[in-house]
PDB file of C-alpha atoms in Angstrom:
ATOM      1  CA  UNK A  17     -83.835 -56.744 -10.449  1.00 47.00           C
ATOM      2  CA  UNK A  18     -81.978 -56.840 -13.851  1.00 64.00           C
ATOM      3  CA  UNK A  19     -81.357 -54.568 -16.591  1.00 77.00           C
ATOM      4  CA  UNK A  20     -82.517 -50.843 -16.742  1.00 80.00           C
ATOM      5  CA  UNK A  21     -85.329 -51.851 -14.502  1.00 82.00           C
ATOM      6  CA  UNK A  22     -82.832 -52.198 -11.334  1.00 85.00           C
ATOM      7  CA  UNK A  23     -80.803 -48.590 -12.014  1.00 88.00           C
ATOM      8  CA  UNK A  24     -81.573 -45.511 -10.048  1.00 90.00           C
ATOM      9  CA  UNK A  25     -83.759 -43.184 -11.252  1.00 88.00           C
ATOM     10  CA  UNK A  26     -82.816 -39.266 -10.946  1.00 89.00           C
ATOM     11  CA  UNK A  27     -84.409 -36.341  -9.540  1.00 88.00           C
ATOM     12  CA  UNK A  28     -85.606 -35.527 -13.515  1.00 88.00           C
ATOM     13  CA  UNK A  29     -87.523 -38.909 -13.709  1.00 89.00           C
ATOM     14  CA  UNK A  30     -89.448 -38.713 -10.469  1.00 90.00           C
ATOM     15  CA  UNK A  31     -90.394 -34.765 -11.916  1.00 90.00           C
ATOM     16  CA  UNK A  32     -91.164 -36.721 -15.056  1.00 90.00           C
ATOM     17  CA  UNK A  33     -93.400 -39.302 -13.981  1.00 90.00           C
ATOM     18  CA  UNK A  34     -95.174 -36.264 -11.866  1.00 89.00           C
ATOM     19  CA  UNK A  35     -95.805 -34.446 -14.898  1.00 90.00           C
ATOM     20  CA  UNK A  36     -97.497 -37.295 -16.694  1.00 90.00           C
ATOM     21  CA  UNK A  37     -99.443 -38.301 -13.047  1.00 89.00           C
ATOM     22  CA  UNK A  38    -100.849 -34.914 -13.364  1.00 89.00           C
ATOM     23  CA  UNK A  39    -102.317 -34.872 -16.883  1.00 88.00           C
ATOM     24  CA  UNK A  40    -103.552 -38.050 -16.192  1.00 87.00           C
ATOM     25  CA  UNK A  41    -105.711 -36.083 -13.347  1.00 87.00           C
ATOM     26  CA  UNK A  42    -106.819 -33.539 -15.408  1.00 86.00           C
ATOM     27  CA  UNK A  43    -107.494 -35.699 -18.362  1.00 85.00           C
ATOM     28  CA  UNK A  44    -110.028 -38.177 -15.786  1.00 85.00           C
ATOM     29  CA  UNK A  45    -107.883 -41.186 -16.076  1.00 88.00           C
ATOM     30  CA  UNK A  46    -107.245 -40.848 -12.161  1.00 88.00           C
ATOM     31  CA  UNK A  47    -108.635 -39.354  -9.182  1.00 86.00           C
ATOM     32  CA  UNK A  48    -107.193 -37.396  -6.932  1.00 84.00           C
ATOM     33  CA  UNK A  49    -106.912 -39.908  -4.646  1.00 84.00           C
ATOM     34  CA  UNK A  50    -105.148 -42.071  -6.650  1.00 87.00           C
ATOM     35  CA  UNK A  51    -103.157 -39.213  -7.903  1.00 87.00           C
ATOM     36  CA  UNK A  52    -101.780 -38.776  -4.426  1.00 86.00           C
ATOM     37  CA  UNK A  53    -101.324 -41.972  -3.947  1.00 88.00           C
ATOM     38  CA  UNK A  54     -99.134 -42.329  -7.154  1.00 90.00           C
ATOM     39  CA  UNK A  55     -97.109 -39.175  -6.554  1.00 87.00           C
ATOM     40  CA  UNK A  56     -95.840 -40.421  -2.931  1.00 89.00           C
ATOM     41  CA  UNK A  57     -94.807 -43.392  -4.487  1.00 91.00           C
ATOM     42  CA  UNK A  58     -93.495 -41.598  -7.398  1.00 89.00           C
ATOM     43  CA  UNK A  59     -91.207 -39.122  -5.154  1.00 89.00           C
ATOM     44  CA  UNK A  60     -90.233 -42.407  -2.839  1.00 89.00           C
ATOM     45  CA  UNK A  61     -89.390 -44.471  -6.272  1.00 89.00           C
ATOM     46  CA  UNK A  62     -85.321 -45.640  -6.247  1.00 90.00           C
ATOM     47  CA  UNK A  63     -85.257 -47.720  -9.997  1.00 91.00           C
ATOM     48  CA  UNK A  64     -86.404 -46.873 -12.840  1.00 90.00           C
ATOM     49  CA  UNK A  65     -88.863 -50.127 -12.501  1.00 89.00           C
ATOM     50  CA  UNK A  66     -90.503 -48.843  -9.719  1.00 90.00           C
ATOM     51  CA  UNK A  67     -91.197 -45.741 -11.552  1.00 88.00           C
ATOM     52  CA  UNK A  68     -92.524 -47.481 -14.481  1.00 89.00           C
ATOM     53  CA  UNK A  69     -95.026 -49.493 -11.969  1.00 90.00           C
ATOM     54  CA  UNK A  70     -96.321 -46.004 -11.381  1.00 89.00           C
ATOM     55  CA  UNK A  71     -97.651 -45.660 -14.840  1.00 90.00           C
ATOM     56  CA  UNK A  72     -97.797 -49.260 -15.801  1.00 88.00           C
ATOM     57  CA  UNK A  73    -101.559 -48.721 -16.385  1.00 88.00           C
ATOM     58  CA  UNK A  74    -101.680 -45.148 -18.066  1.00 86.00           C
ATOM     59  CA  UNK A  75    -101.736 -44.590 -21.904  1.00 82.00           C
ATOM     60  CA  UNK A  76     -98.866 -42.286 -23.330  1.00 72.00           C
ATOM     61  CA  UNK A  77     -94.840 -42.826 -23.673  1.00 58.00           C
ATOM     62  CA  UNK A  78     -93.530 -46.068 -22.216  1.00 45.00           C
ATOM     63  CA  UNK A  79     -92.487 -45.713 -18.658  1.00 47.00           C
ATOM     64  CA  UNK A  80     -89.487 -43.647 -18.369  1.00 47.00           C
ATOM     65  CA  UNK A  81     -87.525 -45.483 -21.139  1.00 48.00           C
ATOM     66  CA  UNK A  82     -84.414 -42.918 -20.667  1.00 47.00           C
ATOM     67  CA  UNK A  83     -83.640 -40.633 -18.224  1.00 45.00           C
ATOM     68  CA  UNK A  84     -84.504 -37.338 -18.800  1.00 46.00           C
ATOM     69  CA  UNK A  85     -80.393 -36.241 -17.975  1.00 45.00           C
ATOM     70  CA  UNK A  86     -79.005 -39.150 -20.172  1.00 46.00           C
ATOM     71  CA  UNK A  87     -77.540 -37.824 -23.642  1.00 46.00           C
ATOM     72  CA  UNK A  88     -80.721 -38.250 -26.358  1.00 47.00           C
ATOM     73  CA  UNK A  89     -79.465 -41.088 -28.796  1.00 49.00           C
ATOM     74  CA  UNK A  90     -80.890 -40.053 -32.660  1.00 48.00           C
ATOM     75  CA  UNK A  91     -82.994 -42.692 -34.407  1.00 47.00           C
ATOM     76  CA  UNK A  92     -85.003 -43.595 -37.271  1.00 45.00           C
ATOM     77  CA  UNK A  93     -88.338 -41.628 -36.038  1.00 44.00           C
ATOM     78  CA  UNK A  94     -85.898 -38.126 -36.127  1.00 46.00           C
ATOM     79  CA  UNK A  95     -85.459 -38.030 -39.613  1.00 46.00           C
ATOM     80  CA  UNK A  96     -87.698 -35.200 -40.543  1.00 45.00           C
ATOM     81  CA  UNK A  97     -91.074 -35.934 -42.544  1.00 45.00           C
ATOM     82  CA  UNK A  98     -91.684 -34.406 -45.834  1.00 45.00           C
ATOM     83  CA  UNK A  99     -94.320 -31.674 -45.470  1.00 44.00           C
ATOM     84  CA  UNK A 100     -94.721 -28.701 -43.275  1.00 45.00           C
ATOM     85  CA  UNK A 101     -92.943 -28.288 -39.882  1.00 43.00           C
ATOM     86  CA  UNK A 102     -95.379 -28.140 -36.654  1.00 43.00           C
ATOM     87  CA  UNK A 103     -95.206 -25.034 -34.750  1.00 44.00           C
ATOM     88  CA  UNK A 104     -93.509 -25.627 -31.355  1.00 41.00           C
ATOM     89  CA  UNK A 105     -95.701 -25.828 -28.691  1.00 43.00           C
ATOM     90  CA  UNK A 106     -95.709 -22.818 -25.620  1.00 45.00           C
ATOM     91  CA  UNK A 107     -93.281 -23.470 -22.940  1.00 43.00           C
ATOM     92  CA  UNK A 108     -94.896 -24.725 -19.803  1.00 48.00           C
ATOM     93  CA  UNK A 109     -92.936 -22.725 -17.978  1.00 50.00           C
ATOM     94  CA  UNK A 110     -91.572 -18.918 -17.376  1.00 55.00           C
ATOM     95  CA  UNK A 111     -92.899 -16.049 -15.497  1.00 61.00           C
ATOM     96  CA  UNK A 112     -95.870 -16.375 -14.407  1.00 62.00           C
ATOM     97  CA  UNK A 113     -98.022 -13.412 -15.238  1.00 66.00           C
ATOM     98  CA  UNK A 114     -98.669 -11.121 -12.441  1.00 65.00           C
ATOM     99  CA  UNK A 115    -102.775 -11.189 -12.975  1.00 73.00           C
ATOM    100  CA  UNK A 116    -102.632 -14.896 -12.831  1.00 76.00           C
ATOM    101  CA  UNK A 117    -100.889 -14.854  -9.448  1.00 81.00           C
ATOM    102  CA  UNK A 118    -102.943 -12.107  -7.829  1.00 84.00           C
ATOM    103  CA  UNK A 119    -105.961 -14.042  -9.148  1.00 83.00           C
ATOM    104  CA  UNK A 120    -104.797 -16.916  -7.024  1.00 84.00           C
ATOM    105  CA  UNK A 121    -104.422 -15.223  -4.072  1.00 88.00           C
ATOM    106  CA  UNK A 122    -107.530 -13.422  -4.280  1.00 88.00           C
ATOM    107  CA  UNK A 123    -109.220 -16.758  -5.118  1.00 88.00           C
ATOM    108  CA  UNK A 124    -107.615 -18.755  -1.955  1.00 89.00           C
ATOM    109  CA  UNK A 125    -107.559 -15.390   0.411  1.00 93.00           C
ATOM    110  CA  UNK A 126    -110.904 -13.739  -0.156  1.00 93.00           C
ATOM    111  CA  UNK A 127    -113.056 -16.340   1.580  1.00 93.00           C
ATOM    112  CA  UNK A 128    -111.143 -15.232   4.752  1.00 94.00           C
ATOM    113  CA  UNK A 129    -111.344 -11.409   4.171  1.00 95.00           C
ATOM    114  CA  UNK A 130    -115.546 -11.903   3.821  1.00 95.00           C
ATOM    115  CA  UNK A 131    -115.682 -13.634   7.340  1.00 95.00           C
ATOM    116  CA  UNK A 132    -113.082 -11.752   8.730  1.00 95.00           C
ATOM    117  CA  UNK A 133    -115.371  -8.460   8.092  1.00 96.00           C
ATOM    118  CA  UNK A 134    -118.725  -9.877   9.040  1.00 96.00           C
ATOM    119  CA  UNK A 135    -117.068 -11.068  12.360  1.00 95.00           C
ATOM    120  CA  UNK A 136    -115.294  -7.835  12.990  1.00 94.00           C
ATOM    121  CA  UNK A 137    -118.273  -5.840  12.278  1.00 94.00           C
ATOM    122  CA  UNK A 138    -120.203  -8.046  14.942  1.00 93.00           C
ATOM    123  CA  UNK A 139    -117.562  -7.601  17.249  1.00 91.00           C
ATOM    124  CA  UNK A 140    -117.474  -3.673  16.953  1.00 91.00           C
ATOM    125  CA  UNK A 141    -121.544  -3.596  17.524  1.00 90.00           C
ATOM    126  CA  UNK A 142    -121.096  -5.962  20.483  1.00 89.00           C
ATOM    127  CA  UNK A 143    -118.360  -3.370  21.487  1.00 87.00           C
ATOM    128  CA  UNK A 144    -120.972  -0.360  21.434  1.00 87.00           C
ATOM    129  CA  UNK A 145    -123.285  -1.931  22.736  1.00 85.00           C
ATOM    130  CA  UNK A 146    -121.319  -2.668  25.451  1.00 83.00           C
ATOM    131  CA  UNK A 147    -119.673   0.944  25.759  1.00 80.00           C
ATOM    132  CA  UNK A 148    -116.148  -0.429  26.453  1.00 79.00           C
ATOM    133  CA  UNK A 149    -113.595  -2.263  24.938  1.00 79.00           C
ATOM    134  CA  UNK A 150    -114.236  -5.653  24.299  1.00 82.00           C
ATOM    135  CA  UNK A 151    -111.640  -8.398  24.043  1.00 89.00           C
ATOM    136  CA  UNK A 152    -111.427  -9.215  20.338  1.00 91.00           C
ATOM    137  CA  UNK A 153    -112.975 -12.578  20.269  1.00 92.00           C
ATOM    138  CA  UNK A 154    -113.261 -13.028  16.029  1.00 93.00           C
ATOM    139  CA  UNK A 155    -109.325 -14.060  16.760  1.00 94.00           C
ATOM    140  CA  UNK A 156    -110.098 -17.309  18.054  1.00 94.00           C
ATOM    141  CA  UNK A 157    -111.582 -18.165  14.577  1.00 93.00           C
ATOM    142  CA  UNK A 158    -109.728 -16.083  12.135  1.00 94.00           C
ATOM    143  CA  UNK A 159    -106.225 -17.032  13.686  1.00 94.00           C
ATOM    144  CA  UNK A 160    -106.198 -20.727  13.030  1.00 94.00           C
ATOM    145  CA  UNK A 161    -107.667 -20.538   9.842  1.00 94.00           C
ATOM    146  CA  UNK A 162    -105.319 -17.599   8.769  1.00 93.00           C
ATOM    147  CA  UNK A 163    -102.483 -19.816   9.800  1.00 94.00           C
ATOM    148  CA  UNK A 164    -103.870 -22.378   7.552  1.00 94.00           C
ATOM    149  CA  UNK A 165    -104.411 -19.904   4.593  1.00 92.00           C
ATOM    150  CA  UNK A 166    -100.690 -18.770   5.102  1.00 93.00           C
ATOM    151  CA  UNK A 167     -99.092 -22.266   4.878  1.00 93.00           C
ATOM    152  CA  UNK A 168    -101.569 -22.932   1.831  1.00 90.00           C
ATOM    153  CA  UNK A 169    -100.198 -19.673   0.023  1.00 89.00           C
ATOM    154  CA  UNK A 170     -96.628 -20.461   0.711  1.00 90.00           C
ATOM    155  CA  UNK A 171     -96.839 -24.372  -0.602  1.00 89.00           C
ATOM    156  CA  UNK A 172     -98.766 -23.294  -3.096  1.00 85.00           C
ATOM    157  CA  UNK A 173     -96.334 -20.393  -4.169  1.00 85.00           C
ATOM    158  CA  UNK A 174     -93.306 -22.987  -4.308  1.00 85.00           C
ATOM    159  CA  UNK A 175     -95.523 -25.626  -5.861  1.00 85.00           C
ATOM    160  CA  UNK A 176     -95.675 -22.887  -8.824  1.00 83.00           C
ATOM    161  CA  UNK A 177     -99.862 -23.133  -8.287  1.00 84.00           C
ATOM    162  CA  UNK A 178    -100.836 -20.042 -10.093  1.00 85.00           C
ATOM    163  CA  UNK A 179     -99.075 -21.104 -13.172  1.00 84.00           C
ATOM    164  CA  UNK A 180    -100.752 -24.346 -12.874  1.00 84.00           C
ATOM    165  CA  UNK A 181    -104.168 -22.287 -12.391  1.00 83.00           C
ATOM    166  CA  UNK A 182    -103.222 -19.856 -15.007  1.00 83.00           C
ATOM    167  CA  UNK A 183    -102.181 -22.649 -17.984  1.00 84.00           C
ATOM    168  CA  UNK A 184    -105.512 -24.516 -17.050  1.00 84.00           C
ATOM    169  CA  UNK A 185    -107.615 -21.711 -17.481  1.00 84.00           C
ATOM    170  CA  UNK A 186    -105.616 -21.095 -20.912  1.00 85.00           C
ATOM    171  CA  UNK A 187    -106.067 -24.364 -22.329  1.00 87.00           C
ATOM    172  CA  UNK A 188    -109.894 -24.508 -21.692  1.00 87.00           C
ATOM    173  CA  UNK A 189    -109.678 -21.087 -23.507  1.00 87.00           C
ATOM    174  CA  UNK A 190    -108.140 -22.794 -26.287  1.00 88.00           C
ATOM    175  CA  UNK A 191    -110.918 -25.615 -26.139  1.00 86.00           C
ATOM    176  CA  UNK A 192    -113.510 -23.059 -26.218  1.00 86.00           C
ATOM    177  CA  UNK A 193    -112.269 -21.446 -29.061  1.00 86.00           C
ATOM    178  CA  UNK A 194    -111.154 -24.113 -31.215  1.00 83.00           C
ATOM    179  CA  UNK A 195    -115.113 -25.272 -30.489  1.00 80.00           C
ATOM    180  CA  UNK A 196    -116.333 -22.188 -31.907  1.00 73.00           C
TER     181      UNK A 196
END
């Protein structure tokens, strides 16, 4: 490999080309197999060429033509336009807001909490009826699927999930309103 193609990419660049594999998902350009797919190879990418085979087929920027730590080199498309300024857009990122993250958990937790009460409520009738105490056999379901729930909730929590849930939800609120 020669040229730019054949240096090492950084940490920045594989974030990078994750950024642009996942608005390609929620744009319809990919599914989320291929998405997956992309993003392992992505993370495992050492050049900068194997990076830009990643995206090779998706519209946008060209593939990773700096590195997103390299020093930004002025050019002819930075001299400012006549005419009025473009607000800046919202940052992506920042605290996420406390409703959107207890929305989140609710959403992923509150499947569990329904079952977990209609099997505990069997279990206590079973226990009357029986008039003693009866091992408490809604475990053998609710355990493993708890355990599940709590590695979700903690990948999901260092993924940054609710802020991805909570800037979705704001940008089809956007739609909406700038269809109205």
């Amino acid at each position: 490999m020669e040229g730019r193609d054949g240096m090492r990419a950084a940490d920045a660049d594989r974030q990078q080309t994750a950024e642009r594999l996942r608005v390609a998902l929620e744009e319809g350009r990919i599914d989320l197999y291929e998405y997956d797919e992309r993003l392992q190879r992505a993370y495992g990418a050492k050049t900068y060429g194997e990076l830009g085979q990643v995206l090779a087929d998706l519209p946008g920027p060209a593939p990773l033509e700096r590195s997103a730590l390299a020093p930004r080199q002025p050019g002819p498309a930075d001299v400012a336009a006549p005419g009025p300024v473009p607000p800046p857009a919202a940052p992506a990122s920042g605290p996420v807001p406390s409703g959107a993250r207890t929305g989140w958990l609710f959403e992923v937790w509150m499947p569990w909490l329904r079952v977990a009460a209609i099997l505990t409520a069997i279990w206590v009738l079973s226990a009357v009826g029986a008039r003693e105490l009866v091992f408490y056999w809604p475990v053998w379901a609710l355990g493993p699927w708890g355990a599940l729930l709590l590695m979700r909730t903690a990948g999901g929590l260092a993924t940054g999930e609710p802020r991805h849930r909570h800037d979705r939800r704001e940008r089809r609120r956007a739609r909406r309103a700038g269809e109205r």
